[in-house]
PDB file of C-alpha atoms in Angstrom:
ATOM      1  CA  MET A   1     -81.651  90.088 199.742  1.00  0.00           C
ATOM      2  CA  THR A   2     -82.163  86.663 199.835  1.00  0.00           C
ATOM      3  CA  GLU A   3     -80.608  86.043 196.371  1.00  0.00           C
ATOM      4  CA  THR A   4     -77.061  86.513 197.906  1.00  0.00           C
ATOM      5  CA  ILE A   5     -77.334  82.863 199.019  1.00  0.00           C
ATOM      6  CA  TYR A   6     -77.272  82.100 195.442  1.00  0.00           C
ATOM      7  CA  LEU A   7     -73.839  83.683 194.922  1.00  0.00           C
ATOM      8  CA  PHE A   8     -70.459  81.816 195.075  1.00  0.00           C
ATOM      9  CA  ARG A   9     -66.891  82.339 194.021  1.00  0.00           C
ATOM     10  CA  ALA A  10     -64.986  80.061 192.041  1.00  0.00           C
ATOM     11  CA  PRO A  11     -61.123  78.907 192.599  1.00  0.00           C
ATOM     12  CA  ASN A  12     -60.225  81.458 189.882  1.00  0.00           C
ATOM     13  CA  CYS A  13     -62.171  84.252 191.794  1.00  0.00           C
ATOM     14  CA  THR A  14     -64.815  84.634 189.429  1.00  0.00           C
ATOM     15  CA  TYR A  15     -68.361  85.133 191.116  1.00  0.00           C
ATOM     16  CA  TYR A  16     -71.270  82.823 189.886  1.00  0.00           C
ATOM     17  CA  THR A  17     -74.867  82.394 190.510  1.00  0.00           C
ATOM     18  CA  ARG A  18     -75.783  78.758 191.361  1.00  0.00           C
ATOM     19  CA  ILE A  19     -79.200  77.774 191.845  1.00  0.00           C
ATOM     20  CA  CYS A  20     -79.802  74.156 192.784  1.00  0.00           C
ATOM     21  CA  LEU A  21     -82.791  72.509 190.881  1.00  0.00           C
ATOM     22  CA  PRO A  22     -86.034  71.083 192.730  1.00  0.00           C
ATOM     23  CA  LYS A  23     -85.993  67.390 193.071  1.00  0.00           C
ATOM     24  CA  TYR A  24     -89.295  66.983 190.994  1.00  0.00           C
ATOM     25  CA  LEU A  25     -87.358  68.440 187.903  1.00  0.00           C
ATOM     26  CA  LYS A  26     -84.141  66.369 188.533  1.00  0.00           C
ATOM     27  CA  VAL A  27     -86.210  63.118 188.680  1.00  0.00           C
ATOM     28  CA  ARG A  28     -87.379  64.145 185.151  1.00  0.00           C
ATOM     29  CA  GLY A  29     -83.659  64.117 183.871  1.00  0.00           C
ATOM     30  CA  TYR A  30     -82.957  67.761 184.586  1.00  0.00           C
ATOM     31  CA  ARG A  31     -79.384  68.788 185.507  1.00  0.00           C
ATOM     32  CA  PHE A  32     -78.449  69.212 189.244  1.00  0.00           C
ATOM     33  CA  ASP A  33     -78.286  72.887 189.182  1.00  0.00           C
ATOM     34  CA  VAL A  34     -77.854  76.024 187.093  1.00  0.00           C
ATOM     35  CA  LYS A  35     -74.741  77.697 187.201  1.00  0.00           C
ATOM     36  CA  VAL A  36     -73.928  81.050 185.425  1.00  0.00           C
ATOM     37  CA  SER A  37     -70.864  83.231 185.591  1.00  0.00           C
ATOM     38  CA  LEU A  38     -71.441  86.907 186.898  1.00  0.00           C
ATOM     39  CA  LEU A  39     -68.285  87.719 184.482  1.00  0.00           C
ATOM     40  CA  THR A  40     -66.806  89.711 187.415  1.00  0.00           C
ATOM     41  CA  LYS A  41     -64.041  89.085 190.338  1.00  0.00           C
ATOM     42  CA  ASN A  42     -65.489  92.010 192.213  1.00  0.00           C
ATOM     43  CA  ARG A  43     -67.768  91.211 195.040  1.00  0.00           C
ATOM     44  CA  THR A  44     -69.663  94.121 195.312  1.00  0.00           C
ATOM     45  CA  LEU A  45     -70.593  94.129 191.485  1.00  0.00           C
ATOM     46  CA  ALA A  46     -71.273  90.490 191.761  1.00  0.00           C
ATOM     47  CA  ILE A  47     -73.795  90.898 194.402  1.00  0.00           C
ATOM     48  CA  SER A  48     -75.834  93.390 192.083  1.00  0.00           C
ATOM     49  CA  ARG A  49     -75.610  91.118 189.154  1.00  0.00           C
ATOM     50  CA  ASN A  50     -76.579  88.038 191.116  1.00  0.00           C
ATOM     51  CA  PHE A  51     -79.717  89.786 192.410  1.00  0.00           C
ATOM     52  CA  ASP A  52     -80.930  90.053 188.916  1.00  0.00           C
ATOM     53  CA  VAL A  53     -79.642  86.694 187.810  1.00  0.00           C
ATOM     54  CA  ALA A  54     -80.876  84.827 190.334  1.00  0.00           C
ATOM     55  CA  SER A  55     -84.392  86.414 190.365  1.00  0.00           C
ATOM     56  CA  ARG A  56     -85.130  85.753 186.702  1.00  0.00           C
ATOM     57  CA  LEU A  57     -83.759  82.158 187.143  1.00  0.00           C
ATOM     58  CA  ARG A  58     -85.958  81.601 190.292  1.00  0.00           C
ATOM     59  CA  GLN A  59     -89.177  83.023 187.880  1.00  0.00           C
ATOM     60  CA  LEU A  60     -88.102  80.613 185.065  1.00  0.00           C
ATOM     61  CA  ILE A  61     -87.867  77.572 187.385  1.00  0.00           C
ATOM     62  CA  ASP A  62     -91.233  78.198 188.963  1.00  0.00           C
ATOM     63  CA  SER A  63     -92.710  78.549 185.713  1.00  0.00           C
ATOM     64  CA  VAL A  64     -91.509  75.178 184.258  1.00  0.00           C
ATOM     65  CA  THR A  65     -94.630  73.021 183.384  1.00  0.00           C
ATOM     66  CA  GLU A  66     -94.658  68.978 182.824  1.00  0.00           C
ATOM     67  CA  THR A  67     -94.854  70.063 179.204  1.00  0.00           C
ATOM     68  CA  VAL A  68     -91.085  71.366 179.317  1.00  0.00           C
ATOM     69  CA  GLN A  69     -88.307  69.003 178.377  1.00  0.00           C
ATOM     70  CA  ALA A  70     -84.701  69.391 179.896  1.00  0.00           C
ATOM     71  CA  ASP A  71     -83.097  70.411 176.768  1.00  0.00           C
ATOM     72  CA  GLU A  72     -85.953  73.050 176.193  1.00  0.00           C
ATOM     73  CA  PHE A  73     -85.298  74.240 179.754  1.00  0.00           C
ATOM     74  CA  THR A  74     -81.777  74.718 179.212  1.00  0.00           C
ATOM     75  CA  ASP A  75     -82.256  76.830 175.900  1.00  0.00           C
ATOM     76  CA  LEU A  76     -84.604  79.058 178.040  1.00  0.00           C
ATOM     77  CA  VAL A  77     -81.920  79.315 180.796  1.00  0.00           C
ATOM     78  CA  ASN A  78     -79.491  80.433 177.969  1.00  0.00           C
ATOM     79  CA  LYS A  79     -81.789  82.911 176.305  1.00  0.00           C
ATOM     80  CA  THR A  80     -82.658  84.454 179.706  1.00  0.00           C
ATOM     81  CA  VAL A  81     -78.883  84.512 180.815  1.00  0.00           C
ATOM     82  CA  ASP A  82     -78.009  86.259 177.459  1.00  0.00           C
ATOM     83  CA  GLU A  83     -80.918  88.709 177.958  1.00  0.00           C
ATOM     84  CA  ILE A  84     -79.524  89.677 181.366  1.00  0.00           C
ATOM     85  CA  ARG A  85     -76.004  89.973 180.427  1.00  0.00           C
ATOM     86  CA  ALA A  86     -77.037  92.412 177.543  1.00  0.00           C
ATOM     87  CA  THR A  87     -77.621  94.641 180.515  1.00  0.00           C
ATOM     88  CA  PHE A  88     -74.414  94.265 181.905  1.00  0.00           C
ATOM     89  CA  ASP A  89     -71.721  97.129 181.511  1.00  0.00           C
ATOM     90  CA  CYS A  90     -69.376  95.610 179.057  1.00  0.00           C
ATOM     91  CA  ALA A  91     -66.602  97.944 180.299  1.00  0.00           C
ATOM     92  CA  VAL A  92     -66.419  96.311 183.738  1.00  0.00           C
ATOM     93  CA  ASN A  93     -66.673  92.717 182.633  1.00  0.00           C
ATOM     94  CA  GLU A  94     -63.638  90.962 183.515  1.00  0.00           C
ATOM     95  CA  VAL A  95     -64.337  87.338 182.166  1.00  0.00           C
ATOM     96  CA  GLN A  96     -65.105  86.279 178.714  1.00  0.00           C
ATOM     97  CA  THR A  97     -68.678  85.204 178.223  1.00  0.00           C
ATOM     98  CA  THR A  98     -68.040  82.611 175.751  1.00  0.00           C
ATOM     99  CA  PRO A  99     -67.241  79.567 178.151  1.00  0.00           C
ATOM    100  CA  ASN A 100     -69.772  80.432 180.527  1.00  0.00           C
ATOM    101  CA  ARG A 101     -73.200  79.467 178.612  1.00  0.00           C
ATOM    102  CA  VAL A 102     -75.017  76.605 180.307  1.00  0.00           C
ATOM    103  CA  GLN A 103     -74.465  73.724 178.136  1.00  0.00           C
ATOM    104  CA  SER A 104     -77.173  70.923 177.170  1.00  0.00           C
ATOM    105  CA  ALA A 105     -75.663  67.421 177.387  1.00  0.00           C
ATOM    106  CA  VAL A 106     -79.004  66.342 175.852  1.00  0.00           C
ATOM    107  CA  LYS A 107     -78.893  68.797 172.846  1.00  0.00           C
ATOM    108  CA  ALA A 108     -75.114  68.027 172.491  1.00  0.00           C
ATOM    109  CA  ALA A 109     -75.827  64.327 172.085  1.00  0.00           C
ATOM    110  CA  ARG A 110     -78.634  64.982 169.617  1.00  0.00           C
ATOM    111  CA  SER A 111     -76.427  67.044 167.605  1.00  0.00           C
ATOM    112  CA  ALA A 112     -73.660  64.415 167.121  1.00  0.00           C
ATOM    113  CA  PRO A 113     -73.706  62.356 164.048  1.00  0.00           C
ATOM    114  CA  ALA A 114     -75.782  59.439 163.881  1.00  0.00           C
ATOM    115  CA  LEU A 115     -74.249  56.061 163.141  1.00  0.00           C
ATOM    116  CA  PRO A 116     -75.010  55.055 159.362  1.00  0.00           C
ATOM    117  CA  SER A 117     -77.754  52.168 159.720  1.00  0.00           C
ATOM    118  CA  MET A 118     -76.543  49.155 158.069  1.00  0.00           C
ATOM    119  CA  THR A 119     -78.130  45.549 158.346  1.00  0.00           C
ATOM    120  CA  LEU A 120     -76.151  42.365 159.538  1.00  0.00           C
ATOM    121  CA  ILE A 121     -76.284  40.840 156.046  1.00  0.00           C
ATOM    122  CA  SER A 122     -75.032  43.956 154.013  1.00  0.00           C
ATOM    123  CA  ALA A 123     -72.069  44.447 156.277  1.00  0.00           C
ATOM    124  CA  GLN A 124     -71.396  40.840 156.193  1.00  0.00           C
ATOM    125  CA  ALA A 125     -71.166  40.838 152.543  1.00  0.00           C
ATOM    126  CA  GLN A 126     -68.777  43.840 152.509  1.00  0.00           C
ATOM    127  CA  PHE A 127     -66.822  42.408 155.337  1.00  0.00           C
ATOM    128  CA  ILE A 128     -66.198  38.967 153.264  1.00  0.00           C
ATOM    129  CA  ALA A 129     -65.415  41.078 150.352  1.00  0.00           C
ATOM    130  CA  SER A 130     -62.830  42.976 152.148  1.00  0.00           C
ATOM    131  CA  LYS A 131     -61.177  39.649 153.647  1.00  0.00           C
ATOM    132  CA  SER A 132     -61.233  38.045 150.312  1.00  0.00           C
ATOM    133  CA  LYS A 133     -58.775  40.655 149.040  1.00  0.00           C
ATOM    134  CA  GLU A 134     -56.252  40.029 151.834  1.00  0.00           C
ATOM    135  CA  SER A 135     -53.516  37.304 151.963  1.00  0.00           C
ATOM    136  CA  ILE A 136     -55.534  34.699 153.549  1.00  0.00           C
ATOM    137  CA  SER A 137     -56.799  31.422 152.196  1.00  0.00           C
ATOM    138  CA  SER A 138     -60.081  31.003 150.459  1.00  0.00           C
ATOM    139  CA  ALA A 139     -60.766  28.338 153.417  1.00  0.00           C
ATOM    140  CA  SER A 140     -60.235  30.697 156.024  1.00  0.00           C
ATOM    141  CA  VAL A 141     -62.613  33.197 154.169  1.00  0.00           C
ATOM    142  CA  LYS A 142     -65.439  30.479 153.801  1.00  0.00           C
ATOM    143  CA  GLN A 143     -65.003  29.644 157.532  1.00  0.00           C
ATOM    144  CA  LEU A 144     -65.604  33.377 158.389  1.00  0.00           C
ATOM    145  CA  LEU A 145     -68.691  33.419 156.200  1.00  0.00           C
ATOM    146  CA  GLN A 146     -70.044  30.430 157.835  1.00  0.00           C
ATOM    147  CA  ARG A 147     -69.541  31.354 161.379  1.00  0.00           C
ATOM    148  CA  THR A 148     -70.631  34.926 161.040  1.00  0.00           C
ATOM    149  CA  THR A 149     -73.704  33.554 159.250  1.00  0.00           C
ATOM    150  CA  HIS A 150     -74.497  31.161 162.311  1.00  0.00           C
ATOM    151  CA  PHE A 151     -74.703  34.296 164.427  1.00  0.00           C
ATOM    152  CA  ILE A 152     -76.720  36.300 162.253  1.00  0.00           C
ATOM    153  CA  GLN A 153     -79.321  33.616 161.813  1.00  0.00           C
ATOM    154  CA  SER A 154     -79.300  33.195 165.435  1.00  0.00           C
ATOM    155  CA  THR A 155     -79.922  36.595 166.633  1.00  0.00           C
ATOM    156  CA  GLU A 156     -83.101  38.493 166.806  1.00  0.00           C
ATOM    157  CA  VAL A 157     -81.660  41.846 165.483  1.00  0.00           C
ATOM    158  CA  SER A 158     -80.998  42.990 162.073  1.00  0.00           C
ATOM    159  CA  SER A 159     -79.088  46.042 162.408  1.00  0.00           C
ATOM    160  CA  VAL A 160     -75.358  45.919 163.073  1.00  0.00           C
ATOM    161  CA  SER A 161     -75.684  49.043 165.552  1.00  0.00           C
ATOM    162  CA  ASP A 162     -78.580  47.267 167.507  1.00  0.00           C
ATOM    163  CA  VAL A 163     -76.252  44.312 168.508  1.00  0.00           C
ATOM    164  CA  SER A 164     -75.129  44.488 172.017  1.00  0.00           C
ATOM    165  CA  SER A 165     -73.006  42.583 174.621  1.00  0.00           C
ATOM    166  CA  ALA A 166     -76.141  41.055 175.686  1.00  0.00           C
ATOM    167  CA  HIS A 167     -76.727  39.484 172.592  1.00  0.00           C
ATOM    168  CA  ALA A 168     -73.129  38.294 172.424  1.00  0.00           C
ATOM    169  CA  LEU A 169     -73.562  36.467 175.797  1.00  0.00           C
ATOM    170  CA  VAL A 170     -76.945  34.906 174.374  1.00  0.00           C
ATOM    171  CA  TYR A 171     -74.910  33.624 171.420  1.00  0.00           C
ATOM    172  CA  ARG A 172     -71.901  32.312 173.636  1.00  0.00           C
ATOM    173  CA  GLY A 173     -74.820  30.323 175.453  1.00  0.00           C
ATOM    174  CA  LEU A 174     -76.295  28.925 172.198  1.00  0.00           C
ATOM    175  CA  LEU A 175     -72.547  27.701 171.338  1.00  0.00           C
ATOM    176  CA  LEU A 176     -72.247  25.827 174.536  1.00  0.00           C
ATOM    177  CA  THR A 177     -75.555  23.948 173.661  1.00  0.00           C
ATOM    178  CA  GLU A 178     -74.906  22.985 170.232  1.00  0.00           C
ATOM    179  CA  GLY A 179     -72.054  20.318 171.103  1.00  0.00           C
ATOM    180  CA  ARG A 180     -69.007  21.512 169.422  1.00  0.00           C
ATOM    181  CA  SER A 181     -65.650  21.466 170.922  1.00  0.00           C
ATOM    182  CA  HIS A 182     -63.996  23.809 173.209  1.00  0.00           C
ATOM    183  CA  LYS A 183     -61.816  24.872 170.380  1.00  0.00           C
ATOM    184  CA  SER A 184     -64.539  25.380 167.923  1.00  0.00           C
ATOM    185  CA  ASN A 185     -66.457  27.521 169.927  1.00  0.00           C
ATOM    186  CA  LYS A 186     -63.683  29.749 170.622  1.00  0.00           C
ATOM    187  CA  ASP A 187     -63.107  29.617 166.780  1.00  0.00           C
ATOM    188  CA  TYR A 188     -66.829  30.918 165.997  1.00  0.00           C
ATOM    189  CA  LEU A 189     -66.625  33.573 168.798  1.00  0.00           C
ATOM    190  CA  ALA A 190     -63.262  34.706 167.365  1.00  0.00           C
ATOM    191  CA  ALA A 191     -65.037  35.042 163.843  1.00  0.00           C
ATOM    192  CA  VAL A 192     -67.640  37.160 164.915  1.00  0.00           C
ATOM    193  CA  SER A 193     -65.703  39.221 167.198  1.00  0.00           C
ATOM    194  CA  GLN A 194     -63.279  39.898 164.150  1.00  0.00           C
ATOM    195  CA  PHE A 195     -66.434  40.973 162.216  1.00  0.00           C
ATOM    196  CA  PHE A 196     -67.665  43.503 164.577  1.00  0.00           C
ATOM    197  CA  LYS A 197     -64.243  44.833 165.011  1.00  0.00           C
ATOM    198  CA  TRP A 198     -64.378  45.489 161.255  1.00  0.00           C
ATOM    199  CA  CYS A 199     -67.711  47.102 161.714  1.00  0.00           C
ATOM    200  CA  ARG A 200     -66.238  49.379 164.679  1.00  0.00           C
ATOM    201  CA  GLN A 201     -63.300  50.490 162.027  1.00  0.00           C
ATOM    202  CA  MET A 202     -65.944  51.256 159.514  1.00  0.00           C
ATOM    203  CA  GLN A 203     -68.130  53.292 162.060  1.00  0.00           C
ATOM    204  CA  LEU A 204     -71.234  50.966 161.757  1.00  0.00           C
ATOM    205  CA  THR A 205     -71.119  50.644 165.426  1.00  0.00           C
ATOM    206  CA  GLN A 206     -69.448  52.381 168.642  1.00  0.00           C
ATOM    207  CA  VAL A 207     -68.154  49.316 170.152  1.00  0.00           C
ATOM    208  CA  ASN A 208     -67.439  45.610 169.404  1.00  0.00           C
ATOM    209  CA  PRO A 209     -70.008  43.753 171.032  1.00  0.00           C
ATOM    210  CA  PHE A 210     -67.797  40.669 171.366  1.00  0.00           C
ATOM    211  CA  GLY A 211     -64.702  42.325 172.513  1.00  0.00           C
ATOM    212  CA  ASP A 212     -64.992  41.026 176.177  1.00  0.00           C
ATOM    213  CA  ILE A 213     -66.996  37.864 175.476  1.00  0.00           C
ATOM    214  CA  LYS A 214     -64.875  35.065 176.509  1.00  0.00           C
ATOM    215  CA  LEU A 215     -65.116  31.183 177.078  1.00  0.00           C
ATOM    216  CA  SER A 216     -64.029  29.628 180.344  1.00  0.00           C
ATOM    217  CA  GLN A 217     -60.865  27.771 180.402  1.00  0.00           C
ATOM    218  CA  GLN A 218     -61.184  24.227 179.554  1.00  0.00           C
ATOM    219  CA  ASN A 219     -60.990  21.825 182.519  1.00  0.00           C
ATOM    220  CA  ALA A 220     -58.196  19.337 181.479  1.00  0.00           C
ATOM    221  CA  SER A 221     -59.312  17.140 184.707  1.00  0.00           C
ATOM    222  CA  ASP A 222     -62.711  16.965 183.128  1.00  0.00           C
ATOM    223  CA  PRO A 223     -63.107  13.205 181.844  1.00  0.00           C
ATOM    224  CA  ASP A 224     -65.289  14.604 178.807  1.00  0.00           C
ATOM    225  CA  SER A 225     -62.744  17.450 177.836  1.00  0.00           C
ATOM    226  CA  SER A 226     -60.377  14.965 176.128  1.00  0.00           C
ATOM    227  CA  ARG A 227     -60.490  11.842 174.271  1.00  0.00           C
ATOM    228  CA  GLN A 228     -60.219   8.862 176.209  1.00  0.00           C
ATOM    229  CA  ARG A 229     -57.833   6.671 173.840  1.00  0.00           C
ATOM    230  CA  TRP A 230     -56.869   3.921 176.618  1.00  0.00           C
ATOM    231  CA  GLN A 231     -59.584   2.731 179.011  1.00  0.00           C
ATOM    232  CA  LYS A 232     -59.754  -0.395 180.673  1.00  0.00           C
ATOM    233  CA  THR A 233     -63.483  -2.014 180.271  1.00  0.00           C
ATOM    234  CA  ASP A 234     -65.084  -4.226 182.794  1.00  0.00           C
ATOM    235  CA  ARG A 235     -64.759  -7.968 181.984  1.00  0.00           C
TER     236      ARG A 235
END
């Protein structure tokens, strides 16, 4: 009975069937293994159930073709496990079945609500309208509009949710080449970061891509970093 090699006991003493998937499936995005609770802490009963579960799962794994995706395989495993468990004697089950289904991370991700798609321009209009209602000066609102527009016109993407930290780094590099002062560049980054913080709060994006984007500290010893008001000239 070679299937007993797939039998193991968890720390809570419940027995499981565990089969590691072959490498050619794992490289296609399949999970590392299949682990199924046998719903018992009795070794003799577990050995009997393990034989049926392991045998059916081995047949299922061997029958997988190149067209079967990882989430489809998980569904097949769950269906097979349900069929086998239907033959178990429920009177001797010691563990509830609900938590022991094989979970599909891919399927869970697909069922998660998608972020609403909104263009940067539309989001900016709502952001500026929101800021206009706050107790900040019209000049500050105008600066937010100017600085966020500068980013929107410079980037290659048009949707809020498509902007990543890579785009933020590219934008920082652009600012450093346009000849503004260190303080002005910080203000531009701060304005765009404030915009994306608002977008995240509005659930238009999962993260603020500018949250960790900083400028290096200005070097005070750099002769170009401060205005040379008094300087002798060669005569």
